[in-house]
Amino acid sequence: MTRRALGAALIVTALAALLAACEDESGGAPSVVSTPPPVATAAPPPTATARATTAPTVTATATPPTATPSPTASPTPTASPAPTATPSPTSAATPAAVTPPAPEPGAVSLVPAFGGREFERPVELGAYPAGPDAGNSVFVAEQDGRVYVLRDGGEALLLDLRPQVSRASNEEGLLSVAVDPRFAANHRLWLYYSVDRSADAGPRRTRLSRFTVDEGSPFAVVAGSELVILELEQPFPNHNGGAIRFGPDGLLYLGLGDGGSAGDPRGNGQNLGTLLGSIIRIDVREASAAEPYRIPADNPFVGTPGARGEIWAYGLRNPWRMAFDNAGRLWTGDVGQNALEEIDVIERGGNYGWDRLEGTRCFEPRGGCDRAGTTPPIAEYGRSLGCSVTGGVVYEGEDVPALAGSYLFTDFCSGRLWALAPDSGSVVEVARSERQVASFGTDAAGEVYLLTFGGAILRIAPQSGTGNGR
């Protein structure tokens, strides 16, 4: 995750207010919107092979996904790329940059959680809604393939997927776990992982699968219950993306990197004919071996010649972590190449610029590029503040009222923890860790945990170091 340092400052900007979904985007003064605007229709996608764009800046508004779509069945596509789509791009307004307020380190404490228990590269933590301590249980997933449940009565190994998981490189492994929103009825878990190739010698690939927890034994997965939903060939061992999240619409969102190496050598970020470099949105509610998923009819590129209908947004380099807030907005941190790290709020049909842009800067070509049709990030920062963003979560707990509604994110290299307030657009540094934070998690109460590469899990607490978390 680490890359060579360049200098720049943390920037937050406001986007011209959205007066209506179809209104001319060139008008309006920069402003910050505290609540999401109505869901907008997707702009026509830019040419899938275009590689140009200049600095858009940061916006504090975003369009959340439709809360209650009615997806319809479509034939399940294969994971191989389809022909490149070539519709024309539209133009985007450029907001003016503003300087954030001075950082205030030490606003919160980072305290060891779970009695100081350490793990093997923890990558995911979330509420686990089963068992006698369901209201106070969490799962923790390790990159090597193990998933534990931590509860008041101790801990249990829920799943050991190590024989199936590749750890051949630093960015491969078990990358994400999500509990099904209807878990009480279907007992399902969803995992995204790098496939071990020692047995089949097949291509490097990642896999999205469903597992079923034993109804009579809530801390055990039913043997043989894995249902493979999707496999993606990965040309390189890095930039696998990896976050599975369920939206308020009940659909599954998965963030996928551009396929790896450096500089997006295959142009996947701007290619609507591949799922790489995108966030996909699929309906897995009736998943079966015959039809692993359906493509929702209201996905933005359904019916676009040459485009993959699963794509919800694209132009992303490596959206390692994502999170929905209570307003239905989908936040992600997109890891940059050499200059800028960015925070995005994902809009339906949005093009986030890579590899035409890195943050708000031209990437390819590096001068005189055209940013038409791209969606600017909410926030960005350069190498003076860090080198690899770890996207976080919106704080919805009670321990630290000052953080309520703020999006928390950090940098893997510098350990800086920031709080971004969507209503004002301000970004404040609230803590700093000496550990490399690789992921965030939340418990059932909305309290936030930082998962470190070295194995420790830290809880965000008031300055006193107390609170309701574990």
GROMACS .gro file of C-alpha atoms in nm:
model
  470
    1MET     CA    1   0.000   0.000   0.000
    2THR     CA    2   0.296   0.233   0.042
    3ARG     CA    3   0.427   0.454  -0.239
    4ARG     CA    4   0.700   0.719  -0.279
    5ALA     CA    5   0.634   1.057  -0.125
    6LEU     CA    6   0.540   1.376  -0.302
    7GLY     CA    7   0.408   1.690  -0.130
    8ALA     CA    8   0.064   1.848  -0.127
    9ALA     CA    9  -0.187   1.968   0.133
   10LEU     CA   10  -0.522   1.832   0.242
   11ILE     CA   11  -0.787   2.005   0.035
   12VAL     CA   12  -1.157   2.017   0.076
   13THR     CA   13  -1.378   2.203  -0.167
   14ALA     CA   14  -1.743   2.266  -0.222
   15LEU     CA   15  -1.928   2.185  -0.546
   16ALA     CA   16  -2.173   2.416  -0.719
   17ALA     CA   17  -2.514   2.344  -0.566
   18LEU     CA   18  -2.720   2.093  -0.758
   19LEU     CA   19  -3.039   2.280  -0.846
   20ALA     CA   20  -3.189   1.986  -1.030
   21ALA     CA   21  -3.073   1.663  -1.182
   22CYS     CA   22  -3.093   1.792  -1.540
   23GLU     CA   23  -2.992   2.154  -1.478
   24ASP     CA   24  -2.690   2.307  -1.654
   25GLU     CA   25  -2.389   2.205  -1.443
   26SER     CA   26  -2.195   2.518  -1.530
   27GLY     CA   27  -2.400   2.745  -1.307
   28GLY     CA   28  -2.431   2.802  -0.936
   29ALA     CA   29  -2.196   2.923  -0.666
   30PRO     CA   30  -1.988   2.671  -0.471
   31SER     CA   31  -2.176   2.545  -0.167
   32VAL     CA   32  -2.189   2.261   0.080
   33VAL     CA   33  -2.501   2.044   0.094
   34SER     CA   34  -2.579   1.886   0.429
   35THR     CA   35  -2.839   1.645   0.297
   36PRO     CA   36  -2.822   1.436  -0.020
   37PRO     CA   37  -3.000   1.583  -0.323
   38PRO     CA   38  -3.264   1.381  -0.508
   39VAL     CA   39  -3.133   1.081  -0.696
   40ALA     CA   40  -3.008   1.204  -1.032
   41THR     CA   41  -3.014   1.019  -1.357
   42ALA     CA   42  -2.682   0.891  -1.482
   43ALA     CA   43  -2.487   1.106  -1.722
   44PRO     CA   44  -2.392   0.938  -2.049
   45PRO     CA   45  -2.068   0.748  -1.993
   46PRO     CA   46  -1.749   0.883  -2.144
   47THR     CA   47  -1.562   0.697  -2.412
   48ALA     CA   48  -1.424   0.384  -2.256
   49THR     CA   49  -1.080   0.435  -2.405
   50ALA     CA   50  -1.042   0.806  -2.325
   51ARG     CA   51  -0.741   0.894  -2.108
   52ALA     CA   52  -0.771   1.269  -2.048
   53THR     CA   53  -0.898   1.507  -1.778
   54THR     CA   54  -0.785   1.798  -1.558
   55ALA     CA   55  -0.826   1.891  -1.201
   56PRO     CA   56  -1.182   1.878  -1.080
   57THR     CA   57  -1.190   1.956  -0.711
   58VAL     CA   58  -1.379   1.842  -0.410
   59THR     CA   59  -1.755   1.828  -0.357
   60ALA     CA   60  -1.953   1.777  -0.041
   61THR     CA   61  -2.263   1.653  -0.219
   62ALA     CA   62  -2.340   1.313  -0.351
   63THR     CA   63  -2.632   1.124  -0.491
   64PRO     CA   64  -2.718   0.815  -0.288
   65PRO     CA   65  -2.847   0.503  -0.456
   66THR     CA   66  -3.220   0.466  -0.499
   67ALA     CA   67  -3.356   0.343  -0.168
   68THR     CA   68  -3.607   0.095  -0.305
   69PRO     CA   69  -3.535  -0.016  -0.660
   70SER     CA   70  -3.722  -0.304  -0.813
   71PRO     CA   71  -3.456  -0.507  -0.989
   72THR     CA   72  -3.554  -0.739  -1.267
   73ALA     CA   73  -3.393  -1.058  -1.378
   74SER     CA   74  -3.128  -1.046  -1.647
   75PRO     CA   75  -2.915  -1.328  -1.784
   76THR     CA   76  -2.610  -1.367  -1.561
   77PRO     CA   77  -2.303  -1.239  -1.747
   78THR     CA   78  -1.966  -1.405  -1.735
   79ALA     CA   79  -1.669  -1.246  -1.564
   80SER     CA   80  -1.482  -1.196  -1.891
   81PRO     CA   81  -1.468  -0.841  -2.031
   82ALA     CA   82  -1.717  -0.736  -2.296
   83PRO     CA   83  -1.636  -0.497  -2.585
   84THR     CA   84  -1.550  -0.140  -2.491
   85ALA     CA   85  -1.839   0.106  -2.477
   86THR     CA   86  -1.807   0.433  -2.666
   87PRO     CA   87  -2.085   0.686  -2.587
   88SER     CA   88  -1.995   1.055  -2.568
   89PRO     CA   89  -1.899   1.233  -2.243
   90THR     CA   90  -2.066   1.533  -2.087
   91SER     CA   91  -1.902   1.830  -1.921
   92ALA     CA   92  -1.864   1.890  -1.549
   93ALA     CA   93  -1.836   2.213  -1.353
   94THR     CA   94  -1.520   2.285  -1.158
   95PRO     CA   95  -1.568   2.399  -0.799
   96ALA     CA   96  -1.324   2.627  -0.625
   97ALA     CA   97  -1.088   2.487  -0.362
   98VAL     CA   98  -1.104   2.597  -0.002
   99THR     CA   99  -0.852   2.546   0.277
  100PRO     CA  100  -0.969   2.330   0.567
  101PRO     CA  101  -0.941   2.451   0.926
  102ALA     CA  102  -0.621   2.390   1.120
  103PRO     CA  103  -0.587   2.030   1.244
  104GLU     CA  104  -0.668   1.957   1.606
  105PRO     CA  105  -0.474   1.642   1.702
  106GLY     CA  106  -0.585   1.465   2.014
  107ALA     CA  107  -0.958   1.531   1.990
  108VAL     CA  108  -1.025   1.162   2.058
  109SER     CA  109  -0.842   0.867   2.209
  110LEU     CA  110  -0.751   0.542   2.035
  111VAL     CA  111  -0.768   0.268   2.295
  112PRO     CA  112  -0.697  -0.105   2.264
  113ALA     CA  113  -1.016  -0.306   2.215
  114PHE     CA  114  -1.113  -0.660   2.313
  115GLY     CA  115  -0.870  -0.676   2.602
  116GLY     CA  116  -0.575  -0.607   2.374
  117ARG     CA  117  -0.637  -0.921   2.166
  118GLU     CA  118  -0.433  -0.909   1.846
  119PHE     CA  119  -0.504  -1.075   1.513
  120GLU     CA  120  -0.322  -1.177   1.196
  121ARG     CA  121  -0.372  -0.871   0.975
  122PRO     CA  122  -0.738  -0.800   1.053
  123VAL     CA  123  -0.920  -0.657   0.750
  124GLU     CA  124  -1.288  -0.649   0.849
  125LEU     CA  125  -1.496  -0.602   1.165
  126GLY     CA  126  -1.871  -0.579   1.198
  127ALA     CA  127  -2.168  -0.659   1.418
  128TYR     CA  128  -2.251  -1.030   1.431
  129PRO     CA  129  -2.626  -1.076   1.486
  130ALA     CA  130  -2.638  -1.438   1.603
  131GLY     CA  131  -2.589  -1.632   1.923
  132PRO     CA  132  -2.680  -1.555   2.284
  133ASP     CA  133  -2.472  -1.235   2.286
  134ALA     CA  134  -2.589  -1.115   1.944
  135GLY     CA  135  -2.640  -0.757   2.056
  136ASN     CA  136  -2.281  -0.735   2.175
  137SER     CA  137  -2.094  -0.961   1.933
  138VAL     CA  138  -1.867  -0.872   1.644
  139PHE     CA  139  -1.691  -1.071   1.377
  140VAL     CA  140  -1.328  -1.010   1.287
  141ALA     CA  141  -1.184  -1.134   0.957
  142GLU     CA  142  -0.813  -1.192   0.907
  143GLN     CA  143  -0.639  -1.156   0.574
  144ASP     CA  144  -0.520  -1.517   0.585
  145GLY     CA  145  -0.879  -1.645   0.568
  146ARG     CA  146  -1.005  -1.689   0.923
  147VAL     CA  147  -1.321  -1.527   1.061
  148TYR     CA  148  -1.376  -1.506   1.437
  149VAL     CA  149  -1.675  -1.407   1.647
  150LEU     CA  150  -1.595  -1.212   1.963
  151ARG     CA  151  -1.863  -1.206   2.231
  152ASP     CA  152  -1.903  -1.154   2.602
  153GLY     CA  153  -1.865  -1.527   2.658
  154GLY     CA  154  -1.535  -1.550   2.472
  155GLU     CA  155  -1.460  -1.607   2.106
  156ALA     CA  156  -1.526  -1.868   1.839
  157LEU     CA  157  -1.368  -1.951   1.505
  158LEU     CA  158  -1.660  -1.910   1.268
  159LEU     CA  159  -1.483  -1.999   0.942
  160ASP     CA  160  -1.135  -2.106   0.835
  161LEU     CA  161  -1.094  -2.045   0.464
  162ARG     CA  162  -0.715  -2.061   0.457
  163PRO     CA  163  -0.694  -2.363   0.222
  164GLN     CA  164  -0.885  -2.165  -0.042
  165VAL     CA  165  -0.728  -1.822   0.004
  166SER     CA  166  -0.418  -1.701  -0.177
  167ARG     CA  167  -0.169  -1.494   0.020
  168ALA     CA  168   0.089  -1.492  -0.258
  169SER     CA  169   0.124  -1.114  -0.240
  170ASN     CA  170   0.074  -0.837   0.012
  171GLU     CA  171  -0.265  -0.730  -0.127
  172GLU     CA  172  -0.415  -1.076  -0.175
  173GLY     CA  173  -0.612  -1.275   0.079
  174LEU     CA  174  -0.952  -1.262   0.242
  175LEU     CA  175  -1.041  -0.901   0.165
  176SER     CA  176  -1.397  -0.847   0.286
  177VAL     CA  177  -1.684  -1.005   0.480
  178ALA     CA  178  -2.042  -0.881   0.503
  179VAL     CA  179  -2.341  -1.007   0.698
  180ASP     CA  180  -2.655  -1.039   0.490
  181PRO     CA  181  -2.914  -0.773   0.586
  182ARG     CA  182  -3.168  -1.057   0.615
  183PHE     CA  183  -2.937  -1.272   0.826
  184ALA     CA  184  -3.204  -1.349   1.084
  185ALA     CA  185  -3.401  -1.531   0.814
  186ASN     CA  186  -3.131  -1.670   0.582
  187HIS     CA  187  -2.814  -1.696   0.799
  188ARG     CA  188  -2.591  -1.586   0.511
  189LEU     CA  189  -2.243  -1.437   0.500
  190TRP     CA  190  -2.070  -1.291   0.195
  191LEU     CA  191  -1.695  -1.310   0.140
  192TYR     CA  192  -1.459  -1.167  -0.121
  193TYR     CA  193  -1.117  -1.329  -0.145
  194SER     CA  194  -0.816  -1.410  -0.363
  195VAL     CA  195  -0.838  -1.767  -0.488
  196ASP     CA  196  -0.557  -2.010  -0.409
  197ARG     CA  197  -0.426  -2.147  -0.740
  198SER     CA  198  -0.203  -2.425  -0.613
  199ALA     CA  199  -0.459  -2.693  -0.700
  200ASP     CA  200  -0.593  -2.581  -1.038
  201ALA     CA  201  -0.308  -2.364  -1.174
  202GLY     CA  202  -0.575  -2.135  -1.315
  203PRO     CA  203  -0.543  -1.761  -1.371
  204ARG     CA  204  -0.501  -1.520  -1.081
  205ARG     CA  205  -0.852  -1.431  -0.971
  206THR     CA  206  -1.072  -1.302  -0.693
  207ARG     CA  207  -1.404  -1.453  -0.590
  208LEU     CA  208  -1.727  -1.331  -0.437
  209SER     CA  209  -1.901  -1.615  -0.251
  210ARG     CA  210  -2.193  -1.679  -0.022
  211PHE     CA  211  -2.172  -1.899   0.288
  212THR     CA  212  -2.447  -2.017   0.523
  213VAL     CA  213  -2.420  -2.025   0.902
  214ASP     CA  214  -2.562  -2.329   1.077
  215GLU     CA  215  -2.901  -2.226   1.217
  216GLY     CA  216  -2.859  -2.459   1.514
  217SER     CA  217  -2.498  -2.362   1.579
  218PRO     CA  218  -2.453  -1.987   1.526
  219PHE     CA  219  -2.075  -2.001   1.548
  220ALA     CA  220  -2.022  -2.253   1.267
  221VAL     CA  221  -2.058  -2.230   0.889
  222VAL     CA  222  -2.235  -2.519   0.719
  223ALA     CA  223  -1.976  -2.739   0.547
  224GLY     CA  224  -2.004  -2.726   0.169
  225SER     CA  225  -2.237  -2.424   0.174
  226GLU     CA  226  -2.019  -2.199  -0.042
  227LEU     CA  227  -2.197  -2.065  -0.349
  228VAL     CA  228  -1.965  -1.886  -0.592
  229ILE     CA  229  -2.136  -1.569  -0.714
  230LEU     CA  230  -1.866  -1.410  -0.929
  231GLU     CA  231  -1.503  -1.467  -1.022
  232LEU     CA  232  -1.281  -1.197  -1.171
  233GLU     CA  233  -0.950  -1.255  -1.341
  234GLN     CA  234  -0.686  -1.026  -1.190
  235PRO     CA  235  -0.398  -0.943  -1.427
  236PHE     CA  236  -0.167  -0.836  -1.142
  237PRO     CA  237  -0.147  -0.921  -0.770
  238ASN     CA  238  -0.235  -0.573  -0.641
  239HIS     CA  239  -0.535  -0.339  -0.658
  240ASN     CA  240  -0.794  -0.604  -0.585
  241GLY     CA  241  -1.022  -0.350  -0.421
  242GLY     CA  242  -1.230  -0.551  -0.189
  243ALA     CA  243  -1.519  -0.405   0.009
  244ILE     CA  244  -1.859  -0.579   0.009
  245ARG     CA  245  -2.142  -0.360   0.133
  246PHE     CA  246  -2.520  -0.393   0.126
  247GLY     CA  247  -2.707  -0.075   0.048
  248PRO     CA  248  -3.037   0.048   0.192
  249ASP     CA  249  -3.191  -0.095  -0.126
  250GLY     CA  250  -3.093  -0.448  -0.016
  251LEU     CA  251  -2.852  -0.486  -0.308
  252LEU     CA  252  -2.486  -0.586  -0.293
  253TYR     CA  253  -2.212  -0.335  -0.380
  254LEU     CA  254  -1.855  -0.449  -0.440
  255GLY     CA  255  -1.554  -0.222  -0.493
  256LEU     CA  256  -1.301  -0.346  -0.748
  257GLY     CA  257  -0.953  -0.215  -0.824
  258ASP     CA  258  -0.816  -0.146  -1.171
  259GLY     CA  259  -0.633  -0.479  -1.200
  260GLY     CA  260  -0.304  -0.360  -1.059
  261SER     CA  261   0.053  -0.290  -1.160
  262ALA     CA  262   0.108   0.089  -1.181
  263GLY     CA  263  -0.056   0.354  -1.395
  264ASP     CA  264  -0.342   0.126  -1.504
  265PRO     CA  265  -0.146  -0.024  -1.797
  266ARG     CA  266  -0.456  -0.187  -1.947
  267GLY     CA  267  -0.678   0.121  -1.921
  268ASN     CA  268  -0.938  -0.058  -1.708
  269GLY     CA  269  -1.040   0.250  -1.511
  270GLN     CA  270  -1.207   0.410  -1.813
  271ASN     CA  271  -1.324   0.088  -1.977
  272LEU     CA  272  -1.691   0.010  -1.923
  273GLY     CA  273  -1.635  -0.328  -2.083
  274THR     CA  274  -1.464  -0.464  -1.772
  275LEU     CA  275  -1.568  -0.471  -1.407
  276LEU     CA  276  -1.216  -0.380  -1.296
  277GLY     CA  277  -1.183  -0.022  -1.172
  278SER     CA  278  -1.550   0.003  -1.078
  279ILE     CA  279  -1.807  -0.039  -0.805
  280ILE     CA  280  -2.065  -0.294  -0.907
  281ARG     CA  281  -2.424  -0.329  -0.785
  282ILE     CA  282  -2.597  -0.666  -0.811
  283ASP     CA  283  -2.904  -0.840  -0.673
  284VAL     CA  284  -2.812  -1.157  -0.485
  285ARG     CA  285  -3.133  -1.202  -0.289
  286GLU     CA  286  -3.239  -1.505  -0.490
  287ALA     CA  287  -2.889  -1.628  -0.573
  288SER     CA  288  -2.862  -1.986  -0.694
  289ALA     CA  289  -2.611  -2.200  -0.881
  290ALA     CA  290  -2.813  -2.153  -1.199
  291GLU     CA  291  -2.844  -1.775  -1.155
  292PRO     CA  292  -2.586  -1.642  -0.907
  293TYR     CA  293  -2.707  -1.284  -0.937
  294ARG     CA  294  -2.932  -1.049  -1.131
  295ILE     CA  295  -2.847  -0.712  -1.276
  296PRO     CA  296  -3.086  -0.444  -1.144
  297ALA     CA  297  -3.281  -0.283  -1.426
  298ASP     CA  298  -3.198   0.067  -1.296
  299ASN     CA  299  -2.821   0.023  -1.304
  300PRO     CA  300  -2.685   0.313  -1.510
  301PHE     CA  301  -2.524   0.122  -1.796
  302VAL     CA  302  -2.786  -0.144  -1.855
  303GLY     CA  303  -2.850  -0.139  -2.228
  304THR     CA  304  -2.534   0.060  -2.311
  305PRO     CA  305  -2.362  -0.118  -2.601
  306GLY     CA  306  -2.041  -0.286  -2.488
  307ALA     CA  307  -2.081  -0.190  -2.122
  308ARG     CA  308  -2.112  -0.423  -1.824
  309GLY     CA  309  -2.455  -0.379  -1.672
  310GLU     CA  310  -2.327  -0.455  -1.322
  311ILE     CA  311  -2.133  -0.128  -1.306
  312TRP     CA  312  -2.271   0.137  -1.071
  313ALA     CA  313  -1.973   0.376  -1.089
  314TYR     CA  314  -1.625   0.360  -1.241
  315GLY     CA  315  -1.294   0.542  -1.292
  316LEU     CA  316  -1.149   0.409  -0.964
  317ARG     CA  317  -0.794   0.292  -0.896
  318ASN     CA  318  -0.832   0.087  -0.579
  319PRO     CA  319  -1.144   0.151  -0.368
  320TRP     CA  320  -1.017  -0.056  -0.076
  321ARG     CA  321  -1.287   0.035   0.177
  322MET     CA  322  -1.645   0.165   0.143
  323ALA     CA  323  -1.930   0.247   0.380
  324PHE     CA  324  -2.292   0.357   0.363
  325ASP     CA  325  -2.414   0.622   0.602
  326ASN     CA  326  -2.765   0.647   0.746
  327ALA     CA  327  -2.861   0.885   0.465
  328GLY     CA  328  -2.786   0.617   0.206
  329ARG     CA  329  -2.468   0.778   0.072
  330LEU     CA  330  -2.185   0.545  -0.025
  331TRP     CA  331  -1.839   0.670   0.077
  332THR     CA  332  -1.507   0.529  -0.037
  333GLY     CA  333  -1.138   0.609  -0.017
  334ASP     CA  334  -0.959   0.560  -0.349
  335VAL     CA  335  -0.587   0.493  -0.316
  336GLY     CA  336  -0.378   0.716  -0.541
  337GLN     CA  337  -0.070   0.650  -0.753
  338ASN     CA  338   0.206   0.900  -0.672
  339ALA     CA  339   0.048   1.231  -0.578
  340LEU     CA  340  -0.303   1.238  -0.430
  341GLU     CA  341  -0.532   1.028  -0.212
  342GLU     CA  342  -0.904   1.089  -0.245
  343ILE     CA  343  -1.237   1.047  -0.070
  344ASP     CA  344  -1.541   0.999  -0.293
  345VAL     CA  345  -1.913   0.981  -0.241
  346ILE     CA  346  -2.030   0.739  -0.505
  347GLU     CA  347  -2.306   0.853  -0.739
  348ARG     CA  348  -2.506   0.643  -0.979
  349GLY     CA  349  -2.316   0.636  -1.309
  350GLY     CA  350  -2.029   0.846  -1.173
  351ASN     CA  351  -1.689   0.848  -1.342
  352TYR     CA  352  -1.423   0.922  -1.078
  353GLY     CA  353  -1.152   0.998  -1.329
  354TRP     CA  354  -0.885   0.730  -1.299
  355ASP     CA  355  -0.667   0.689  -1.503
  356ARG     CA  356  -0.737   1.024  -1.664
  357LEU     CA  357  -0.714   1.187  -1.321
  358GLU     CA  358  -0.537   1.114  -0.996
  359GLY     CA  359  -0.752   1.300  -0.748
  360THR     CA  360  -0.798   1.642  -0.907
  361ARG     CA  361  -0.477   1.632  -1.112
  362CYS     CA  362  -0.417   1.525  -1.468
  363PHE     CA  363  -0.262   1.182  -1.479
  364GLU     CA  364  -0.280   1.078  -1.845
  365PRO     CA  365  -0.197   1.294  -2.026
  366ARG     CA  366  -0.028   1.498  -1.756
  367GLY     CA  367  -0.091   1.836  -1.915
  368GLY     CA  368  -0.388   1.995  -2.090
  369CYS     CA  369  -0.626   1.713  -2.010
  370ASP     CA  370  -1.005   1.731  -2.029
  371ARG     CA  371  -1.208   1.636  -1.722
  372ALA     CA  372  -1.543   1.634  -1.902
  373GLY     CA  373  -1.786   1.384  -1.759
  374THR     CA  374  -1.594   1.312  -1.439
  375THR     CA  375  -1.716   1.339  -1.078
  376PRO     CA  376  -1.470   1.520  -0.849
  377PRO     CA  377  -1.373   1.380  -0.509
  378ILE     CA  378  -1.512   1.508  -0.183
  379ALA     CA  379  -1.163   1.550  -0.035
  380GLU     CA  380  -0.803   1.483  -0.128
  381TYR     CA  381  -0.457   1.512   0.023
  382GLY     CA  382  -0.099   1.478  -0.091
  383ARG     CA  383   0.228   1.330   0.020
  384SER     CA  384   0.298   1.581   0.296
  385LEU     CA  385   0.013   1.418   0.490
  386GLY     CA  386   0.039   1.054   0.390
  387CYS     CA  387   0.073   0.805   0.108
  388SER     CA  388  -0.221   0.562   0.111
  389VAL     CA  389  -0.576   0.646   0.217
  390THR     CA  390  -0.776   0.401   0.424
  391GLY     CA  391  -1.142   0.476   0.364
  392GLY     CA  392  -1.350   0.471   0.677
  393VAL     CA  393  -1.704   0.506   0.807
  394VAL     CA  394  -1.951   0.773   0.912
  395TYR     CA  395  -1.960   0.795   1.291
  396GLU     CA  396  -2.306   0.705   1.421
  397GLY     CA  397  -2.219   0.601   1.776
  398GLU     CA  398  -2.272   0.781   2.106
  399ASP     CA  399  -1.932   0.775   2.277
  400VAL     CA  400  -1.796   1.082   2.097
  401PRO     CA  401  -2.085   1.323   2.025
  402ALA     CA  402  -1.853   1.574   1.856
  403LEU     CA  403  -1.796   1.322   1.575
  404ALA     CA  404  -2.165   1.256   1.508
  405GLY     CA  405  -2.230   1.236   1.135
  406SER     CA  406  -1.864   1.286   1.042
  407TYR     CA  407  -1.690   1.064   0.792
  408LEU     CA  408  -1.374   0.921   0.949
  409PHE     CA  409  -1.076   0.820   0.740
  410THR     CA  410  -0.705   0.773   0.791
  411ASP     CA  411  -0.376   0.725   0.612
  412PHE     CA  412  -0.194   0.392   0.624
  413CYS     CA  413   0.149   0.558   0.625
  414SER     CA  414   0.115   0.866   0.844
  415GLY     CA  415  -0.146   0.735   1.089
  416ARG     CA  416  -0.343   1.062   1.076
  417LEU     CA  417  -0.713   1.021   1.152
  418TRP     CA  418  -0.944   1.285   1.006
  419ALA     CA  419  -1.311   1.370   1.055
  420LEU     CA  420  -1.492   1.519   0.755
  421ALA     CA  421  -1.817   1.699   0.838
  422PRO     CA  422  -2.051   1.672   0.535
  423ASP     CA  423  -2.265   1.968   0.640
  424SER     CA  424  -1.978   2.219   0.659
  425GLY     CA  425  -1.716   2.053   0.442
  426SER     CA  426  -1.455   2.091   0.718
  427VAL     CA  427  -1.183   1.833   0.771
  428VAL     CA  428  -1.011   1.812   1.110
  429GLU     CA  429  -0.736   1.580   1.226
  430VAL     CA  430  -0.871   1.425   1.546
  431ALA     CA  431  -0.604   1.168   1.632
  432ARG     CA  432  -0.282   1.012   1.514
  433SER     CA  433  -0.173   0.651   1.543
  434GLU     CA  434   0.175   0.503   1.525
  435ARG     CA  435   0.022   0.187   1.380
  436GLN     CA  436  -0.065   0.127   1.016
  437VAL     CA  437  -0.444   0.135   0.998
  438ALA     CA  438  -0.568  -0.092   0.719
  439SER     CA  439  -0.943  -0.089   0.780
  440PHE     CA  440  -1.235   0.036   0.991
  441GLY     CA  441  -1.525  -0.145   1.153
  442THR     CA  442  -1.835  -0.071   1.359
  443ASP     CA  443  -2.025  -0.263   1.623
  444ALA     CA  444  -2.402  -0.282   1.670
  445ALA     CA  445  -2.399   0.046   1.865
  446GLY     CA  446  -2.221   0.233   1.586
  447GLU     CA  447  -1.893   0.266   1.775
  448VAL     CA  448  -1.588   0.269   1.548
  449TYR     CA  449  -1.278   0.050   1.550
  450LEU     CA  450  -0.949   0.084   1.363
  451LEU     CA  451  -0.791  -0.238   1.240
  452THR     CA  452  -0.413  -0.223   1.216
  453PHE     CA  453  -0.177  -0.411   0.989
  454GLY     CA  454   0.021  -0.527   1.290
  455GLY     CA  455  -0.281  -0.699   1.443
  456ALA     CA  456  -0.412  -0.462   1.709
  457ILE     CA  457  -0.768  -0.328   1.702
  458LEU     CA  458  -0.819   0.020   1.842
  459ARG     CA  459  -1.148   0.175   1.949
  460ILE     CA  460  -1.229   0.542   1.901
  461ALA     CA  461  -1.316   0.679   2.244
  462PRO     CA  462  -1.359   1.016   2.415
  463GLN     CA  463  -1.044   1.193   2.525
  464SER     CA  464  -1.094   1.033   2.867
  465GLY     CA  465  -1.044   0.692   2.705
  466THR     CA  466  -1.379   0.561   2.828
  467GLY     CA  467  -1.702   0.491   2.646
  468ASN     CA  468  -1.940   0.209   2.568
  469GLY     CA  469  -1.728   0.012   2.319
  470ARG     CA  470  -1.543  -0.306   2.407
   0.00000   0.00000   0.00000
